[in-house]
GROMACS .gro file of N, CA, C and O in nm:
model
  504
    1MET      N    1   1.165  -2.707   3.231
    1MET     CA    2   1.214  -2.839   3.195
    1MET      C    3   1.352  -2.859   3.259
    1MET      O    4   1.429  -2.764   3.269
    2PRO      N    5   1.382  -2.980   3.292
    2PRO     CA    6   1.515  -3.007   3.349
    2PRO      C    7   1.624  -2.991   3.243
    2PRO      O    8   1.601  -3.009   3.123
    3ARG      N    9   1.744  -2.957   3.287
    3ARG     CA   10   1.854  -2.932   3.194
    3ARG      C   11   1.893  -3.058   3.117
    3ARG      O   12   1.935  -3.048   3.002
    4GLY      N   13   1.880  -3.170   3.176
    4GLY     CA   14   1.915  -3.295   3.108
    4GLY      C   15   1.829  -3.318   2.984
    4GLY      O   16   1.877  -3.360   2.878
    5VAL      N   17   1.697  -3.288   2.994
    5VAL     CA   18   1.606  -3.305   2.881
    5VAL      C   19   1.640  -3.204   2.772
    5VAL      O   20   1.639  -3.235   2.652
    6LEU      N   21   1.672  -3.081   2.810
    6LEU     CA   22   1.708  -2.978   2.713
    6LEU      C   23   1.835  -3.017   2.637
    6LEU      O   24   1.846  -2.994   2.516
    7ARG      N   25   1.932  -3.078   2.707
    7ARG     CA   26   2.056  -3.120   2.641
    7ARG      C   27   2.029  -3.231   2.540
    7ARG      O   28   2.085  -3.233   2.431
    8VAL      N   29   1.943  -3.327   2.577
    8VAL     CA   30   1.910  -3.436   2.486
    8VAL      C   31   1.841  -3.381   2.360
    8VAL      O   32   1.873  -3.421   2.247
    9VAL      N   33   1.749  -3.289   2.378
    9VAL     CA   34   1.679  -3.229   2.264
    9VAL      C   35   1.777  -3.152   2.177
    9VAL      O   36   1.773  -3.158   2.053
   10ALA      N   37   1.871  -3.079   2.239
   10ALA     CA   38   1.971  -3.003   2.163
   10ALA      C   39   2.061  -3.097   2.083
   10ALA      O   40   2.095  -3.069   1.967
   11VAL      N   41   2.100  -3.210   2.140
   11VAL     CA   42   2.185  -3.307   2.069
   11VAL      C   43   2.109  -3.367   1.952
   11VAL      O   44   2.164  -3.382   1.841
   12ILE      N   45   1.982  -3.398   1.970
   12ILE     CA   46   1.902  -3.455   1.861
   12ILE      C   47   1.889  -3.354   1.748
   12ILE      O   48   1.904  -3.388   1.629
   13LEU      N   49   1.861  -3.228   1.780
   13LEU     CA   50   1.849  -3.125   1.676
   13LEU      C   51   1.981  -3.105   1.602
   13LEU      O   52   1.983  -3.090   1.480
   14ALA      N   53   2.093  -3.104   1.672
   14ALA     CA   54   2.222  -3.088   1.608
   14ALA      C   55   2.252  -3.206   1.517
   14ALA      O   56   2.304  -3.189   1.406
   15ALA      N   57   2.220  -3.327   1.561
   15ALA     CA   58   2.245  -3.446   1.479
   15ALA      C   59   2.161  -3.442   1.352
   15ALA      O   60   2.209  -3.478   1.243
   16LEU      N   61   2.036  -3.398   1.362
   16LEU     CA   62   1.951  -3.389   1.244
   16LEU      C   63   2.003  -3.284   1.147
   16LEU      O   64   2.000  -3.303   1.024
   17ALA      N   65   2.050  -3.169   1.199
   17ALA     CA   66   2.102  -3.064   1.111
   17ALA      C   67   2.228  -3.112   1.039
   17ALA      O   68   2.242  -3.091   0.918
   18ILE      N   69   2.319  -3.177   1.110
   18ILE     CA   70   2.441  -3.227   1.046
   18ILE      C   71   2.408  -3.337   0.946
   18ILE      O   72   2.464  -3.341   0.836
   19GLY      N   73   2.316  -3.425   0.980
   19GLY     CA   74   2.277  -3.532   0.888
   19GLY      C   75   2.214  -3.477   0.761
   19GLY      O   76   2.241  -3.524   0.650
   20GLY      N   77   2.129  -3.375   0.773
   20GLY     CA   78   2.068  -3.315   0.655
   20GLY      C   79   2.171  -3.248   0.566
   20GLY      O   80   2.164  -3.256   0.443
   21PHE      N   81   2.271  -3.184   0.626
   21PHE     CA   82   2.377  -3.121   0.546
   21PHE      C   83   2.457  -3.225   0.471
   21PHE      O   84   2.486  -3.210   0.352
   22VAL      N   85   2.493  -3.335   0.537
   22VAL     CA   86   2.573  -3.440   0.473
   22VAL      C   87   2.495  -3.503   0.359
   22VAL      O   88   2.548  -3.527   0.250
   23LEU      N   89   2.367  -3.532   0.380
   23LEU     CA   90   2.286  -3.593   0.274
   23LEU      C   91   2.271  -3.496   0.156
   23LEU      O   92   2.267  -3.540   0.040
   24GLY      N   93   2.261  -3.367   0.182
   24GLY     CA   94   2.251  -3.270   0.074
   24GLY      C   95   2.378  -3.263  -0.008
   24GLY      O   96   2.375  -3.250  -0.131
   25VAL      N   97   2.494  -3.270   0.057
   25VAL     CA   98   2.621  -3.267  -0.015
   25VAL      C   99   2.640  -3.394  -0.097
   25VAL      O  100   2.685  -3.389  -0.212
   26ARG      N  101   2.604  -3.510  -0.041
   26ARG     CA  102   2.620  -3.637  -0.114
   26ARG      C  103   2.526  -3.645  -0.234
   26ARG      O  104   2.561  -3.706  -0.335
   27GLY      N  105   2.408  -3.587  -0.222
   27GLY     CA  106   2.310  -3.597  -0.330
   27GLY      C  107   2.327  -3.494  -0.439
   27GLY      O  108   2.260  -3.500  -0.543
   28ALA      N  109   2.416  -3.397  -0.422
   28ALA     CA  110   2.435  -3.291  -0.522
   28ALA      C  111   2.507  -3.348  -0.644
   28ALA      O  112   2.595  -3.434  -0.631
   29PRO      N  113   2.473  -3.304  -0.765
   29PRO     CA  114   2.543  -3.354  -0.884
   29PRO      C  115   2.687  -3.303  -0.887
   29PRO      O  116   2.719  -3.199  -0.829
   30GLU      N  117   2.773  -3.378  -0.958
   30GLU     CA  118   2.914  -3.340  -0.965
   30GLU      C  119   2.932  -3.212  -1.045
   30GLU      O  120   3.017  -3.131  -1.017
   31ARG      N  121   2.854  -3.200  -1.149
   31ARG     CA  122   2.868  -3.085  -1.239
   31ARG      C  123   2.734  -3.012  -1.248
   31ARG      O  124   2.630  -3.074  -1.268
   32ALA      N  125   2.738  -2.883  -1.236
   32ALA     CA  126   2.615  -2.805  -1.246
   32ALA      C  127   2.570  -2.798  -1.391
   32ALA      O  128   2.651  -2.806  -1.483
   33ARG      N  129   2.440  -2.785  -1.412
   33ARG     CA  130   2.389  -2.776  -1.548
   33ARG      C  131   2.279  -2.670  -1.553
   33ARG      O  132   2.217  -2.637  -1.453
   34LEU      N  133   2.258  -2.621  -1.671
   34LEU     CA  134   2.157  -2.519  -1.693
   34LEU      C  135   2.020  -2.584  -1.711
   34LEU      O  136   2.011  -2.702  -1.743
   35PRO      N  137   1.913  -2.508  -1.693
   35PRO     CA  138   1.780  -2.564  -1.718
   35PRO      C  139   1.768  -2.607  -1.864
   35PRO      O  140   1.809  -2.537  -1.955
   36GLY      N  141   1.715  -2.725  -1.885
   36GLY     CA  142   1.699  -2.778  -2.020
   36GLY      C  143   1.809  -2.875  -2.057
   36GLY      O  144   1.795  -2.951  -2.151
   37GLU      N  145   1.921  -2.875  -1.987
   37GLU     CA  146   2.028  -2.970  -2.015
   37GLU      C  147   1.997  -3.101  -1.945
   37GLU      O  148   1.945  -3.103  -1.834
   38SER      N  149   2.033  -3.210  -2.008
   38SER     CA  150   2.008  -3.340  -1.947
   38SER      C  151   2.124  -3.374  -1.854
   38SER      O  152   2.234  -3.323  -1.866
   39ALA      N  153   2.100  -3.466  -1.761
   39ALA     CA  154   2.202  -3.503  -1.664
   39ALA      C  155   2.314  -3.585  -1.728
   39ALA      O  156   2.426  -3.587  -1.678
   40GLN      N  157   2.289  -3.653  -1.840
   40GLN     CA  158   2.390  -3.735  -1.905
   40GLN      C  159   2.483  -3.654  -1.994
   40GLN      O  160   2.579  -3.707  -2.047
   41GLY      N  161   2.458  -3.527  -2.015
   41GLY     CA  162   2.545  -3.443  -2.096
   41GLY      C  163   2.510  -3.449  -2.244
   41GLY      O  164   2.590  -3.408  -2.327
   42GLY      N  165   2.393  -3.495  -2.278
   42GLY     CA  166   2.351  -3.502  -2.417
   42GLY      C  167   2.314  -3.364  -2.469
   42GLY      O  168   2.338  -3.261  -2.405
   43PRO      N  169   2.257  -3.359  -2.588
   43PRO     CA  170   2.220  -3.228  -2.645
   43PRO      C  171   2.109  -3.163  -2.563
   43PRO      O  172   2.030  -3.230  -2.497
   44ALA      N  173   2.106  -3.033  -2.570
   44ALA     CA  174   2.004  -2.957  -2.497
   44ALA      C  175   1.867  -2.982  -2.557
   44ALA      O  176   1.854  -3.014  -2.676
   45LEU      N  177   1.764  -2.970  -2.477
   45LEU     CA  178   1.627  -2.987  -2.525
   45LEU      C  179   1.593  -2.874  -2.620
   45LEU      O  180   1.635  -2.760  -2.603
   46GLN      N  181   1.517  -2.904  -2.723
   46GLN     CA  182   1.477  -2.805  -2.822
   46GLN      C  183   1.329  -2.773  -2.803
   46GLN      O  184   1.247  -2.862  -2.793
   47ALA      N  185   1.299  -2.646  -2.801
   47ALA     CA  186   1.160  -2.603  -2.789
   47ALA      C  187   1.097  -2.603  -2.929
   47ALA      O  188   1.154  -2.550  -3.024
   48THR      N  189   0.980  -2.663  -2.940
   48THR     CA  190   0.914  -2.673  -3.070
   48THR      C  191   0.829  -2.549  -3.102
   48THR      O  192   0.807  -2.519  -3.218
   49ASP      N  193   0.784  -2.480  -3.001
   49ASP     CA  194   0.696  -2.366  -3.026
   49ASP      C  195   0.768  -2.233  -3.006
   49ASP      O  196   0.704  -2.129  -2.988
   50ALA      N  197   0.899  -2.231  -3.013
   50ALA     CA  198   0.976  -2.108  -2.991
   50ALA      C  199   0.969  -2.019  -3.115
   50ALA      O  200   0.966  -2.068  -3.228
   51ARG      N  201   0.964  -1.887  -3.092
   51ARG     CA  202   0.966  -1.790  -3.201
   51ARG      C  203   1.075  -1.690  -3.172
   51ARG      O  204   1.099  -1.655  -3.057
   52PRO      N  205   1.140  -1.636  -3.274
   52PRO     CA  206   1.241  -1.533  -3.248
   52PRO      C  207   1.175  -1.405  -3.199
   52PRO      O  208   1.059  -1.376  -3.229
   53LEU      N  209   1.251  -1.327  -3.122
   53LEU     CA  210   1.196  -1.204  -3.066
   53LEU      C  211   1.171  -1.098  -3.171
   53LEU      O  212   1.097  -1.004  -3.149
   54ASP      N  213   1.233  -1.110  -3.289
   54ASP     CA  214   1.212  -1.011  -3.394
   54ASP      C  215   1.066  -1.006  -3.438
   54ASP      O  216   1.016  -0.903  -3.481
   55ASP      N  217   0.995  -1.117  -3.427
   55ASP     CA  218   0.853  -1.120  -3.464
   55ASP      C  219   0.768  -1.041  -3.364
   55ASP      O  220   0.659  -0.996  -3.396
   56LEU      N  221   0.817  -1.027  -3.243
   56LEU     CA  222   0.738  -0.961  -3.140
   56LEU      C  223   0.761  -0.811  -3.134
   56LEU      O  224   0.686  -0.739  -3.070
   57VAL      N  225   0.865  -0.760  -3.199
   57VAL     CA  226   0.897  -0.618  -3.196
   57VAL      C  227   0.811  -0.545  -3.299
   57VAL      O  228   0.800  -0.588  -3.414
   58LEU      N  229   0.752  -0.434  -3.258
   58LEU     CA  230   0.667  -0.357  -3.348
   58LEU      C  231   0.753  -0.261  -3.430
   58LEU      O  232   0.849  -0.204  -3.382
   59THR      N  233   0.717  -0.244  -3.555
   59THR     CA  234   0.787  -0.150  -3.643
   59THR      C  235   0.727  -0.011  -3.624
   59THR      O  236   0.616   0.004  -3.573
   60PRO      N  237   0.798   0.094  -3.666
   60PRO     CA  238   0.743   0.230  -3.649
   60PRO      C  239   0.610   0.249  -3.719
   60PRO      O  240   0.525   0.325  -3.674
   61SER      N  241   0.587   0.183  -3.831
   61SER     CA  242   0.459   0.199  -3.900
   61SER      C  243   0.345   0.139  -3.819
   61SER      O  244   0.232   0.187  -3.826
   62GLU      N  245   0.375   0.036  -3.740
   62GLU     CA  246   0.271  -0.023  -3.656
   62GLU      C  247   0.246   0.062  -3.532
   62GLU      O  248   0.140   0.053  -3.471
   63LEU      N  249   0.341   0.147  -3.495
   63LEU     CA  250   0.326   0.229  -3.377
   63LEU      C  251   0.250   0.358  -3.404
   63LEU      O  252   0.208   0.425  -3.311
   64GLU      N  253   0.232   0.396  -3.530
   64GLU     CA  254   0.161   0.520  -3.562
   64GLU      C  255   0.015   0.510  -3.519
   64GLU      O  256  -0.049   0.407  -3.536
   65PRO      N  257  -0.038   0.619  -3.462
   65PRO     CA  258  -0.178   0.613  -3.419
   65PRO      C  259  -0.271   0.612  -3.539
   65PRO      O  260  -0.239   0.662  -3.647
   66GLU      N  261  -0.385   0.556  -3.518
   66GLU     CA  262  -0.486   0.551  -3.624
   66GLU      C  263  -0.543   0.691  -3.645
   66GLU      O  264  -0.558   0.767  -3.549
   67PRO      N  265  -0.577   0.727  -3.767
   67PRO     CA  266  -0.637   0.859  -3.788
   67PRO      C  267  -0.774   0.863  -3.721
   67PRO      O  268  -0.844   0.762  -3.713
   68PRO      N  269  -0.813   0.979  -3.669
   68PRO     CA  270  -0.943   0.987  -3.602
   68PRO      C  271  -1.056   0.961  -3.701
   68PRO      O  272  -1.053   1.006  -3.815
   69LYS      N  273  -1.154   0.891  -3.653
   69LYS     CA  274  -1.270   0.859  -3.737
   69LYS      C  275  -1.367   0.977  -3.736
   69LYS      O  276  -1.397   1.032  -3.632
   70VAL      N  277  -1.413   1.015  -3.854
   70VAL     CA  278  -1.507   1.125  -3.867
   70VAL      C  279  -1.647   1.067  -3.867
   70VAL      O  280  -1.679   0.979  -3.948
   71GLU      N  281  -1.727   1.114  -3.774
   71GLU     CA  282  -1.864   1.063  -3.767
   71GLU      C  283  -1.951   1.137  -3.866
   71GLU      O  284  -1.944   1.259  -3.878
   72GLU      N  285  -2.031   1.064  -3.937
   72GLU     CA  286  -2.127   1.122  -4.029
   72GLU      C  287  -2.251   1.160  -3.949
   72GLU      O  288  -2.316   1.075  -3.888
   73LYS      N  289  -2.283   1.290  -3.947
   73LYS     CA  290  -2.401   1.334  -3.874
   73LYS      C  291  -2.521   1.335  -3.968
   73LYS      O  292  -2.515   1.393  -4.075
   74PRO      N  293  -2.627   1.271  -3.929
   74PRO     CA  294  -2.747   1.277  -4.013
   74PRO      C  295  -2.805   1.419  -4.009
   74PRO      O  296  -2.771   1.501  -3.926
   75GLU      N  297  -2.893   1.444  -4.103
   75GLU     CA  298  -2.950   1.577  -4.115
   75GLU      C  299  -3.032   1.616  -3.992
   75GLU      O  300  -3.047   1.732  -3.961
   76GLU      N  301  -3.085   1.517  -3.924
   76GLU     CA  302  -3.164   1.547  -3.804
   76GLU      C  303  -3.077   1.610  -3.696
   76GLU      O  304  -3.120   1.696  -3.622
   77LYS      N  305  -2.954   1.566  -3.686
   77LYS     CA  306  -2.865   1.620  -3.584
   77LYS      C  307  -2.806   1.753  -3.627
   77LYS      O  308  -2.744   1.821  -3.547
   78ALA      N  309  -2.823   1.789  -3.752
   78ALA     CA  310  -2.766   1.913  -3.802
   78ALA      C  311  -2.832   2.034  -3.736
   78ALA      O  312  -2.770   2.138  -3.720
   79GLU      N  313  -2.957   2.019  -3.699
   79GLU     CA  314  -3.026   2.129  -3.631
   79GLU      C  315  -2.979   2.132  -3.486
   79GLU      O  316  -3.009   2.044  -3.408
   80GLU      N  317  -2.905   2.234  -3.455
   80GLU     CA  318  -2.853   2.244  -3.319
   80GLU      C  319  -2.939   2.339  -3.238
   80GLU      O  320  -2.985   2.443  -3.288
   81VAL      N  321  -2.957   2.306  -3.114
   81VAL     CA  322  -3.032   2.392  -3.024
   81VAL      C  323  -2.935   2.495  -2.968
   81VAL      O  324  -2.825   2.459  -2.924
   82PRO      N  325  -2.971   2.624  -2.974
   82PRO     CA  326  -2.878   2.724  -2.921
   82PRO      C  327  -2.856   2.703  -2.770
   82PRO      O  328  -2.948   2.670  -2.696
   83VAL      N  329  -2.734   2.723  -2.732
   83VAL     CA  330  -2.699   2.704  -2.591
   83VAL      C  331  -2.737   2.828  -2.513
   83VAL      O  332  -2.700   2.940  -2.549
   84VAL      N  333  -2.814   2.808  -2.408
   84VAL     CA  334  -2.858   2.919  -2.325
   84VAL      C  335  -2.765   2.926  -2.205
   84VAL      O  336  -2.751   2.831  -2.129
   85THR      N  337  -2.699   3.039  -2.191
   85THR     CA  338  -2.610   3.056  -2.077
   85THR      C  339  -2.684   3.131  -1.968
   85THR      O  340  -2.751   3.231  -1.994
   86PRO      N  341  -2.675   3.086  -1.846
   86PRO     CA  342  -2.744   3.156  -1.737
   86PRO      C  343  -2.674   3.288  -1.709
   86PRO      O  344  -2.555   3.304  -1.734
   87PRO      N  345  -2.750   3.386  -1.662
   87PRO     CA  346  -2.688   3.516  -1.631
   87PRO      C  347  -2.587   3.499  -1.519
   87PRO      O  348  -2.601   3.413  -1.433
   88PRO      N  349  -2.482   3.581  -1.521
   88PRO     CA  350  -2.381   3.566  -1.416
   88PRO      C  351  -2.439   3.600  -1.279
   88PRO      O  352  -2.519   3.692  -1.264
   89VAL      N  353  -2.399   3.523  -1.182
   89VAL     CA  354  -2.448   3.541  -1.047
   89VAL      C  355  -2.345   3.622  -0.970
   89VAL      O  356  -2.226   3.591  -0.973
   90ALA      N  357  -2.389   3.726  -0.903
   90ALA     CA  358  -2.298   3.809  -0.825
   90ALA      C  359  -2.251   3.731  -0.703
   90ALA      O  360  -2.329   3.658  -0.641
   91PRO      N  361  -2.124   3.744  -0.668
   91PRO     CA  362  -2.076   3.672  -0.550
   91PRO      C  363  -2.141   3.726  -0.423
   91PRO      O  364  -2.174   3.845  -0.414
   92ALA      N  365  -2.158   3.637  -0.328
   92ALA     CA  366  -2.221   3.677  -0.203
   92ALA      C  367  -2.129   3.770  -0.127
   92ALA      O  368  -2.008   3.750  -0.121
   93VAL      N  369  -2.186   3.873  -0.070
   93VAL     CA  370  -2.108   3.971   0.005
   93VAL      C  371  -2.093   3.919   0.147
   93VAL      O  372  -2.191   3.886   0.213
   94THR      N  373  -1.967   3.911   0.191
   94THR     CA  374  -1.943   3.865   0.327
   94THR      C  375  -1.890   3.981   0.409
   94THR      O  376  -1.824   4.071   0.358
   95SER      N  377  -1.920   3.979   0.535
   95SER     CA  378  -1.874   4.086   0.622
   95SER      C  379  -1.726   4.062   0.654
   95SER      O  380  -1.679   3.950   0.655
   96PRO      N  381  -1.651   4.169   0.678
   96PRO     CA  382  -1.509   4.152   0.710
   96PRO      C  383  -1.493   4.076   0.841
   96PRO      O  384  -1.583   4.078   0.926
   97PRO      N  385  -1.382   4.008   0.857
   97PRO     CA  386  -1.364   3.931   0.981
   97PRO      C  387  -1.359   4.024   1.102
   97PRO      O  388  -1.312   4.137   1.093
   98LYS      N  389  -1.408   3.973   1.209
   98LYS     CA  390  -1.413   4.053   1.331
   98LYS      C  391  -1.273   4.063   1.392
   98LYS      O  392  -1.193   3.970   1.382
   99ALA      N  393  -1.245   4.172   1.454
   99ALA     CA  394  -1.116   4.192   1.519
   99ALA      C  395  -1.108   4.102   1.641
   99ALA      O  396  -1.209   4.080   1.710
  100PRO      N  397  -0.990   4.049   1.672
  100PRO     CA  398  -0.980   3.961   1.788
  100PRO      C  399  -1.003   4.040   1.917
  100PRO      O  400  -0.968   4.158   1.928
  101VAL      N  401  -1.063   3.972   2.009
  101VAL     CA  402  -1.094   4.034   2.137
  101VAL      C  403  -0.970   4.022   2.225
  101VAL      O  404  -0.909   3.915   2.235
  102MET      N  405  -0.934   4.129   2.289
  102MET     CA  406  -0.817   4.128   2.377
  102MET      C  407  -0.851   4.053   2.505
  102MET      O  408  -0.957   4.077   2.565
  103PRO      N  409  -0.764   3.963   2.548
  103PRO     CA  410  -0.792   3.890   2.671
  103PRO      C  411  -0.775   3.981   2.793
  103PRO      O  412  -0.703   4.080   2.789
  104SER      N  413  -0.840   3.944   2.896
  104SER     CA  414  -0.828   4.024   3.018
  104SER      C  415  -0.694   3.994   3.085
  104SER      O  416  -0.623   3.901   3.049
  105ALA      N  417  -0.661   4.073   3.184
  105ALA     CA  418  -0.532   4.058   3.252
  105ALA      C  419  -0.526   3.928   3.331
  105ALA      O  420  -0.417   3.879   3.362
  106ASP      N  421  -0.641   3.870   3.365
  106ASP     CA  422  -0.643   3.749   3.445
  106ASP      C  423  -0.609   3.625   3.361
  106ASP      O  424  -0.572   3.522   3.416
  107GLU      N  425  -0.621   3.635   3.232
  107GLU     CA  426  -0.600   3.518   3.146
  107GLU      C  427  -0.451   3.496   3.121
  107GLU      O  428  -0.367   3.578   3.155
  108ASP      N  429  -0.421   3.386   3.058
  108ASP     CA  430  -0.284   3.349   3.027
  108ASP      C  431  -0.222   3.449   2.930
  108ASP      O  432  -0.291   3.507   2.846
  109ARG      N  433  -0.094   3.466   2.930
  109ARG     CA  434  -0.026   3.565   2.849
  109ARG      C  435   0.034   3.503   2.722
  109ARG      O  436   0.134   3.551   2.670
  110VAL      N  437  -0.028   3.400   2.666
  110VAL     CA  438   0.022   3.338   2.544
  110VAL      C  439   0.010   3.435   2.428
  110VAL      O  440   0.096   3.439   2.339
  111GLY      N  441  -0.091   3.518   2.428
  111GLY     CA  442  -0.109   3.615   2.322
  111GLY      C  443   0.007   3.711   2.312
  111GLY      O  444   0.047   3.751   2.202
  112ASP      N  445   0.065   3.748   2.424
  112ASP     CA  446   0.181   3.837   2.422
  112ASP      C  447   0.299   3.769   2.355
  112ASP      O  448   0.378   3.834   2.284
  113LEU      N  449   0.316   3.642   2.378
  113LEU     CA  450   0.426   3.568   2.316
  113LEU      C  451   0.407   3.560   2.165
  113LEU      O  452   0.501   3.575   2.087
  114ILE      N  453   0.284   3.537   2.122
  114ILE     CA  454   0.256   3.525   1.979
  114ILE      C  455   0.274   3.660   1.911
  114ILE      O  456   0.326   3.669   1.801
  115ASP      N  457   0.235   3.768   1.978
  115ASP     CA  458   0.251   3.901   1.919
  115ASP      C  459   0.399   3.936   1.902
  115ASP      O  460   0.434   4.013   1.813
  116GLY      N  461   0.485   3.881   1.986
  116GLY     CA  462   0.627   3.912   1.978
  116GLY      C  463   0.697   3.842   1.863
  116GLY      O  464   0.808   3.878   1.826
  117LEU      N  465   0.634   3.744   1.800
  117LEU     CA  466   0.694   3.674   1.687
  117LEU      C  467   0.693   3.762   1.564
  117LEU      O  468   0.601   3.841   1.543
  118THR      N  469   0.793   3.746   1.480
  118THR     CA  470   0.795   3.822   1.356
  118THR      C  471   0.702   3.755   1.256
  118THR      O  472   0.702   3.633   1.241
  119PRO      N  473   0.624   3.833   1.186
  119PRO     CA  474   0.531   3.773   1.089
  119PRO      C  475   0.610   3.722   0.969
  119PRO      O  476   0.719   3.770   0.938
  120PRO      N  477   0.557   3.624   0.898
  120PRO     CA  478   0.626   3.573   0.779
  120PRO      C  479   0.626   3.680   0.669
  120PRO      O  480   0.540   3.768   0.667
  121PRO      N  481   0.725   3.675   0.579
  121PRO     CA  482   0.727   3.774   0.472
  121PRO      C  483   0.605   3.759   0.381
  121PRO      O  484   0.544   3.653   0.373
  122GLU      N  485   0.571   3.868   0.317
  122GLU     CA  486   0.453   3.866   0.232
  122GLU      C  487   0.470   3.770   0.114
  122GLU      O  488   0.379   3.701   0.076
  123GLN      N  489   0.588   3.769   0.056
  123GLN     CA  490   0.615   3.679  -0.056
  123GLN      C  491   0.720   3.578  -0.012
  123GLN      O  492   0.816   3.614   0.054
  124PRO      N  493   0.701   3.453  -0.047
  124PRO     CA  494   0.801   3.354  -0.007
  124PRO      C  495   0.934   3.380  -0.077
  124PRO      O  496   0.937   3.427  -0.191
  125PRO      N  497   1.045   3.355  -0.012
  125PRO     CA  498   1.178   3.382  -0.072
  125PRO      C  499   1.215   3.275  -0.172
  125PRO      O  500   1.272   3.173  -0.137
  126TYR      N  501   1.187   3.298  -0.298
  126TYR     CA  502   1.223   3.201  -0.402
  126TYR      C  503   1.352   3.240  -0.465
  126TYR      O  504   1.380   3.344  -0.507
   0.00000   0.00000   0.00000
């Protein structure tokens, strides 16, 4: 776009911003008021359905848990079937892990670097 058009657009935007600020300042009330107060300075609005917070607070007796309910078992349920436990199953025997195979001399020597590291302690240092 040509610079002349950009300047005209910039002037229009600046004029709108300044005009909006001026109208906002002129339209603001002289004195701030809280929600519920009228603009004429009369008495505050009264809520008809308001309740004090003391009614909403629970007392310690209301906070106590209810005693557990005891179920009445009929005589039919009194006969219990003995629980059959399955015999213990022996754990599966696994073979010990195989020893690592040593790489040949032609392969990379990363294994030598890893072997040179100190192993971590058996127990963590707490």
